[in-house]
Short mmCIF file of C-alpha atoms in Angstrom, two decimals:
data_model
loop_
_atom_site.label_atom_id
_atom_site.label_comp_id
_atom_site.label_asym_id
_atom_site.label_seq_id
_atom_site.Cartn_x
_atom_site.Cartn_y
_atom_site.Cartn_z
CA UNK R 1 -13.03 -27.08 63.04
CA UNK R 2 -13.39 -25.92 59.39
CA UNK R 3 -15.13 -22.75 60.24
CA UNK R 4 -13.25 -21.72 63.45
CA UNK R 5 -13.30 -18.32 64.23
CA UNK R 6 -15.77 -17.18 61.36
CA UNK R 7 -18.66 -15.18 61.45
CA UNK R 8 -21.78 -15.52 59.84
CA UNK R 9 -25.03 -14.03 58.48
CA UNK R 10 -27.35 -16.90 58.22
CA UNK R 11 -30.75 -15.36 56.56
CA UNK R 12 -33.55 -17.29 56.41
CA UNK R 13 -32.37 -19.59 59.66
CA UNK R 14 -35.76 -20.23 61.05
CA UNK R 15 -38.19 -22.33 60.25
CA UNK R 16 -42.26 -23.66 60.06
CA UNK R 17 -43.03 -25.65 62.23
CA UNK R 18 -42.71 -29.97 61.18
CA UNK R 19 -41.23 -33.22 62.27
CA UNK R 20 -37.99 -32.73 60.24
CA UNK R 21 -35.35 -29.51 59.65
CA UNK R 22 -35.38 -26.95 57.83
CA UNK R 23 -32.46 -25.79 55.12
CA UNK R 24 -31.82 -22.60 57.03
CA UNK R 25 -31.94 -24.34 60.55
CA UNK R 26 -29.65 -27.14 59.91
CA UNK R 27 -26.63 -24.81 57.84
CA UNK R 28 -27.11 -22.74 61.38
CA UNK R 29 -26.22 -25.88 63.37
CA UNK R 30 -23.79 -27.38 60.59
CA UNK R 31 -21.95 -23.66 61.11
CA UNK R 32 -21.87 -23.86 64.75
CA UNK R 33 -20.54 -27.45 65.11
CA UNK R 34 -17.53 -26.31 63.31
CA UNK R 35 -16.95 -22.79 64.86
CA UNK R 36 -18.46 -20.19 63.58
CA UNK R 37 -20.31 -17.37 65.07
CA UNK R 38 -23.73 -17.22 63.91
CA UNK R 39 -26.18 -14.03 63.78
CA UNK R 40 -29.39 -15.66 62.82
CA UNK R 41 -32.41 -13.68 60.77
CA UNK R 42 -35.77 -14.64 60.47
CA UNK R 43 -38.81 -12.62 59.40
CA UNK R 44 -39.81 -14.36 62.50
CA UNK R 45 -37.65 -13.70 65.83
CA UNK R 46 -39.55 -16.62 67.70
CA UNK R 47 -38.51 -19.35 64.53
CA UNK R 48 -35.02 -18.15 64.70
CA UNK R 49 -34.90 -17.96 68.86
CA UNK R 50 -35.81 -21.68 68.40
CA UNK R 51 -32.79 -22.03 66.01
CA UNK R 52 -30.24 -20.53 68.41
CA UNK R 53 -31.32 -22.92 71.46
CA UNK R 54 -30.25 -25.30 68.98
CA UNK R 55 -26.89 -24.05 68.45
CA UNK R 56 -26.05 -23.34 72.02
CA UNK R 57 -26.75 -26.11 72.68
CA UNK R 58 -24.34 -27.54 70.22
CA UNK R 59 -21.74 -25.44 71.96
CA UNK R 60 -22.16 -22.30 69.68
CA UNK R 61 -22.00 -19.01 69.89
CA UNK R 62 -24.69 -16.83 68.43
CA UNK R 63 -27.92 -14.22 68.15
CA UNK R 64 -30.81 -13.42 66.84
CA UNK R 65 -31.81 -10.47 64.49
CA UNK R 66 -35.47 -10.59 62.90
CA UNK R 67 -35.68 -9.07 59.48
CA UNK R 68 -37.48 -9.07 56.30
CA UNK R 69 -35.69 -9.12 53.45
CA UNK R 70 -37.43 -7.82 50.99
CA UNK R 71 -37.08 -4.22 52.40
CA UNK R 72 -33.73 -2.71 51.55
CA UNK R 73 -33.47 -0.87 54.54
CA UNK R 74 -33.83 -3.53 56.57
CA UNK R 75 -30.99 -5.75 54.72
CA UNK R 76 -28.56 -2.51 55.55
CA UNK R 77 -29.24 -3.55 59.24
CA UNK R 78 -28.35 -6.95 58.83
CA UNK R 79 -25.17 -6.04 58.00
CA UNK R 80 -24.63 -3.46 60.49
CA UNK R 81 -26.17 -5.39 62.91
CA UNK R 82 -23.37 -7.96 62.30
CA UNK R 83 -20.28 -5.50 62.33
CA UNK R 84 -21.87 -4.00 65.86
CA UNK R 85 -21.97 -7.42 67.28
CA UNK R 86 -19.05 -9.56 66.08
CA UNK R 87 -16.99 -6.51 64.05
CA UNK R 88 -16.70 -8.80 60.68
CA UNK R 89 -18.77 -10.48 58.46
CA UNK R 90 -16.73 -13.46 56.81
CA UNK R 91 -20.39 -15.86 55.55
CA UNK R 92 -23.16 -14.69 54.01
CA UNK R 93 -25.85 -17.83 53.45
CA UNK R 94 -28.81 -16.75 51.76
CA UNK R 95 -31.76 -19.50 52.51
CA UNK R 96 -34.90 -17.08 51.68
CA UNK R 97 -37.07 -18.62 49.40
CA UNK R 98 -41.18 -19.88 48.18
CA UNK R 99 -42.95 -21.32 45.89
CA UNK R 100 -46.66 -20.70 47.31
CA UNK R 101 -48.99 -18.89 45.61
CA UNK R 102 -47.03 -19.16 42.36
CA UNK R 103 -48.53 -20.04 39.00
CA UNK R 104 -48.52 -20.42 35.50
CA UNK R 105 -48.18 -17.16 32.74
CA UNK R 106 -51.34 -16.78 32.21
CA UNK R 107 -52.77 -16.71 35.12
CA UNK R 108 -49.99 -15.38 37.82
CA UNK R 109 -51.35 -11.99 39.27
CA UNK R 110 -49.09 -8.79 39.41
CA UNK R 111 -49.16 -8.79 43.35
CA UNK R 112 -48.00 -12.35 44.01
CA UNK R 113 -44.97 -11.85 40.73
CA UNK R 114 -43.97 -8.63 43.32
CA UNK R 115 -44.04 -10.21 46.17
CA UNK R 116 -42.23 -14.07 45.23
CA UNK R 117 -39.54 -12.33 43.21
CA UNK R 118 -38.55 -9.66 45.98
CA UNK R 119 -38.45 -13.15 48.52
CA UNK R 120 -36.80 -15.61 45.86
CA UNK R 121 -34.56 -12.66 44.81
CA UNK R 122 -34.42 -8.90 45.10
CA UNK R 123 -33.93 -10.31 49.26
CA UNK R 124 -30.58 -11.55 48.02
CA UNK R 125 -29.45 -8.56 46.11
CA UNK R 126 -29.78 -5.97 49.23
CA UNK R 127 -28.34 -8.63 51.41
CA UNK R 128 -25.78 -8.61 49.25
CA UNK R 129 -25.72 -4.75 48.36
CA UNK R 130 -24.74 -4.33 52.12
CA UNK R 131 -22.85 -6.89 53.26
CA UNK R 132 -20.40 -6.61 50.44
CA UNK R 133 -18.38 -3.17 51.58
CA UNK R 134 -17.54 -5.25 54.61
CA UNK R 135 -15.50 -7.75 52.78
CA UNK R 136 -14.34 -5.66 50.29
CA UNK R 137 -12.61 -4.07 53.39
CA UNK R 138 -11.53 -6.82 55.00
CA UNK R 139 -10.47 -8.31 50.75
CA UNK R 140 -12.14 -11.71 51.78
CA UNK R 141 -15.80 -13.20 52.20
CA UNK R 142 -18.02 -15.92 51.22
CA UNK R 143 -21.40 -15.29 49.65
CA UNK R 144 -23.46 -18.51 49.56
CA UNK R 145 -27.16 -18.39 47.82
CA UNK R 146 -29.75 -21.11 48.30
CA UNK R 147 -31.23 -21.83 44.65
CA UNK R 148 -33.40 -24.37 43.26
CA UNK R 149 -33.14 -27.45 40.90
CA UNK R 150 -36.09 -25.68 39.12
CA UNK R 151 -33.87 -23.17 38.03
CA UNK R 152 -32.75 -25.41 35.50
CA UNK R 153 -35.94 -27.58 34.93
CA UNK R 154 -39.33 -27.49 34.37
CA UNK R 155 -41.85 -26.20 37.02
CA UNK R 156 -45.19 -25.35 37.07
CA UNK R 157 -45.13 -21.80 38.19
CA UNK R 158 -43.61 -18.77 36.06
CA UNK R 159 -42.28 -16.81 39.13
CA UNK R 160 -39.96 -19.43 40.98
CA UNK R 161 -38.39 -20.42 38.66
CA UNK R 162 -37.52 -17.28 36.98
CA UNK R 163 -36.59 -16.07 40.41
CA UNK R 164 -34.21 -18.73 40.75
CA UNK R 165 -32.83 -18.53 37.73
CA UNK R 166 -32.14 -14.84 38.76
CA UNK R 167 -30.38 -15.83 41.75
CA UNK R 168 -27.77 -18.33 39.57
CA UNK R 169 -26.69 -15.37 37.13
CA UNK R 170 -26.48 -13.34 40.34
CA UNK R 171 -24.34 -15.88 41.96
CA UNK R 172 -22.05 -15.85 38.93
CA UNK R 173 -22.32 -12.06 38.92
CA UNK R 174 -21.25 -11.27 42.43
CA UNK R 175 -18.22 -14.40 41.65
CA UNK R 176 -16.70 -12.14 38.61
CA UNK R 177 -17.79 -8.65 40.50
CA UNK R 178 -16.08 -9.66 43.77
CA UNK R 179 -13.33 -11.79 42.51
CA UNK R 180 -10.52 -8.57 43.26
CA UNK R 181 -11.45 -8.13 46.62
CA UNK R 182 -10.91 -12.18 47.45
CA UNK R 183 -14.53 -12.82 48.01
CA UNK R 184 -16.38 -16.12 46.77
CA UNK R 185 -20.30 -16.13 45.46
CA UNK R 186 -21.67 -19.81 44.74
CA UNK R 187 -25.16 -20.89 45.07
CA UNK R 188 -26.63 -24.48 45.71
CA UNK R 189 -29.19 -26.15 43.90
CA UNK R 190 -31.45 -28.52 46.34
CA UNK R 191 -33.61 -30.72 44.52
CA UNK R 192 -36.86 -32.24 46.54
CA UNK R 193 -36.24 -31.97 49.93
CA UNK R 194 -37.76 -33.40 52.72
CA UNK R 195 -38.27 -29.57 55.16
CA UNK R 196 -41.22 -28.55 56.63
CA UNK R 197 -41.60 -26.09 54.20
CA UNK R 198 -41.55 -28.71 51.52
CA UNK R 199 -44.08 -31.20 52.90
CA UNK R 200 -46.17 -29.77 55.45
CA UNK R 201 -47.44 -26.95 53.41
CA UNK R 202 -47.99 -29.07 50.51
CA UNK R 203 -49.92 -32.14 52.57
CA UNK R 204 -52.04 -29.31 54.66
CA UNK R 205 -53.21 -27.72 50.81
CA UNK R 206 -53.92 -30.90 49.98
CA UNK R 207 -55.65 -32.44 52.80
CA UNK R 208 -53.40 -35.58 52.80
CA UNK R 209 -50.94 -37.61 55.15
CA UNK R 210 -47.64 -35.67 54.96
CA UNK R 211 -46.20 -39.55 53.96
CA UNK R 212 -48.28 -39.43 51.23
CA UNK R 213 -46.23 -36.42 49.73
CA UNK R 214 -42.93 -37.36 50.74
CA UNK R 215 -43.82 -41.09 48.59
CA UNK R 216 -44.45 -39.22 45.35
CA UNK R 217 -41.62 -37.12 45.33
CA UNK R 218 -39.13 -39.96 46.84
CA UNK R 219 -40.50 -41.81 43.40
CA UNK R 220 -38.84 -38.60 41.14
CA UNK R 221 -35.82 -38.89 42.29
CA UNK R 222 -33.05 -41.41 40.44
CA UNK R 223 -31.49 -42.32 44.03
CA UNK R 224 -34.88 -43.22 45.36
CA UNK R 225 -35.24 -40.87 48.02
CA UNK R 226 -35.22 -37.07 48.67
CA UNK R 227 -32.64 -35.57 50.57
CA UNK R 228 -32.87 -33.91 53.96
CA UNK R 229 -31.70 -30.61 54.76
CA UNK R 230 -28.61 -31.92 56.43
CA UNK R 231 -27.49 -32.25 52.95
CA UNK R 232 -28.18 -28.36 52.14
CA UNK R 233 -25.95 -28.04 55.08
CA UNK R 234 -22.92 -30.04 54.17
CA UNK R 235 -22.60 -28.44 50.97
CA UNK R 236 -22.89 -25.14 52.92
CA UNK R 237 -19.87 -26.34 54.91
CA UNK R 238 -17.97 -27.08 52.44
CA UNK R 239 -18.80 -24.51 50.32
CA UNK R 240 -18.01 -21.83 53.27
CA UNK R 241 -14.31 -23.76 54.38
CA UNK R 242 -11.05 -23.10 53.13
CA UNK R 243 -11.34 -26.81 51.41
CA UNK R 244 -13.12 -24.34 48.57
CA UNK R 245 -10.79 -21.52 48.39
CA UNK R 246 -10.34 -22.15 44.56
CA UNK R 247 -14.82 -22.57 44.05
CA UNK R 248 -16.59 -20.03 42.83
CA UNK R 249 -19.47 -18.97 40.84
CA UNK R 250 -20.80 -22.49 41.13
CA UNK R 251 -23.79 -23.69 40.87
CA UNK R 252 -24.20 -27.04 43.11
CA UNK R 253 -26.83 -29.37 42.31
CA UNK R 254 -28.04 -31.31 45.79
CA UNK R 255 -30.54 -33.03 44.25
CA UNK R 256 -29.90 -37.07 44.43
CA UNK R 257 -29.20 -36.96 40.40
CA UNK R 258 -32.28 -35.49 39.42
CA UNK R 259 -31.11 -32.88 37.21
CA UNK R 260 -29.60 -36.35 35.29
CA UNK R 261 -32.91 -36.52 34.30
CA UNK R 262 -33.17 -33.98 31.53
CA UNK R 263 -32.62 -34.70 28.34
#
């Protein structure tokens, strides 16, 4: 098993409700199928309990913390939460992460830029602020952030992206900063994805058949089809093994080719 004996913080590993997985909920199972300890945070504790049925019932071994993320003191008891329980912490995944209620310049309001960039990234800095003395002790560690394709292309709303694009100079940041102590930052890059998140909210907003979403966004992708969040969760695996000892401060595109598309 490539992640025997590991232990990891998976933030962000429940999900909304939907006929199909979430990011966060399938790198929780992906992690448990090949051996690592999981402690699972949610905002919501009944999202993540859901999660860890899951995994136990894969055969793994895990528990539940809820959290919110975008209070600092509540990232410090992540961490500690995970030393008290398991006495390392050798995974960080960050999964956080929305879109809703974003918008363009002109029109985004000074509550909603607050609250999307603390989710889509000041989260991921206080995770990060207090998980990272652990390693440094132990002189090994893998940070993993969840990013966006929209990072790099063009979306409709100011504060996603620029959150996102936050999070991939971070990533690169914490690869350089962390580098001495043997500890690996990388950050993936899902394009459009086919997680509750991604099609539920938008089909409810817009009074449609979910179907009727997923079409139009299988049609902007090259490879015909948007991925699933199994495919977040491979990349996670591999990402998070000793296969990618030597990987780090990279940004992974899982998008089906569609950041081919720009020109």
């Amino acid at each position: 098993m490539r992640l025997k004996d590991k232990v990891a913080i998976i933030v962000g590993a429940g999900q909304q409700p939907g006929d199909t997985i979430g990011n966060g909920r399938a790198v929780a199972i992906r992690f448990a199928q090949e051996g690592a300890t999981c402690l699972l945070v949610d905002v919501n504790g009944d999202w993540a309990n859901e999660t860890l049925e899951l995994v136990e019932a894969e055969g793994g071994r895990g528990s539940v913390l809820a959290a919110d993320i975008t209070d600092e003191a509540q990232c410090k008891v992540i961490a500690d939460t995970c030393v008290e329980r398991y006495g390392r912490i050798d995974i960080l995944h960050n999964n956080v992460g929305r879109s809703k209620g974003d918008a363009p310049t002109t029109d985004i309001g000074e509550a909603m830029w607050d609250e999307l960039m603390a989710m889509n990234f000041k989260g991921m800095v206080f995770t990060c602020k207090h998980v990272l003395p652990v390693m440094r002790e132990q002189k090994s560690g893998n940070i993993i952030n969840v990013s966006s394709v929209l990072s790099l292309a063009v979306g409709l709303g100011v504060a996603y992206k620029t959150g996102k694009g936050a999070v991939n100079t971070f990533t690169q940041h914490m690869a350089i900063e962390n580098a001495p102590w043997g500890i690996r930052a990388n950050a993936i890059l899902p394009g459009l994805m086919d997680t509750p998140m991604a099609i539920v909210r938008r089909a409810q907003e817009r009074g449609v058949d979910p179907d009727v979403v997923r079409r139009e966004r299988d049609a902007q992708v090259p490879l015909g089809k948007m991925g699933t969040a199994w495919d977040v969760a491979h990349a996670a695996v591999y990402l998070a093994s000793d296969e990618a000892s030597y990987v780090s401060g990279v940004l992974l595109p899982v998008d089906g080719a569609f950041l081919c598309k720009i020109v």
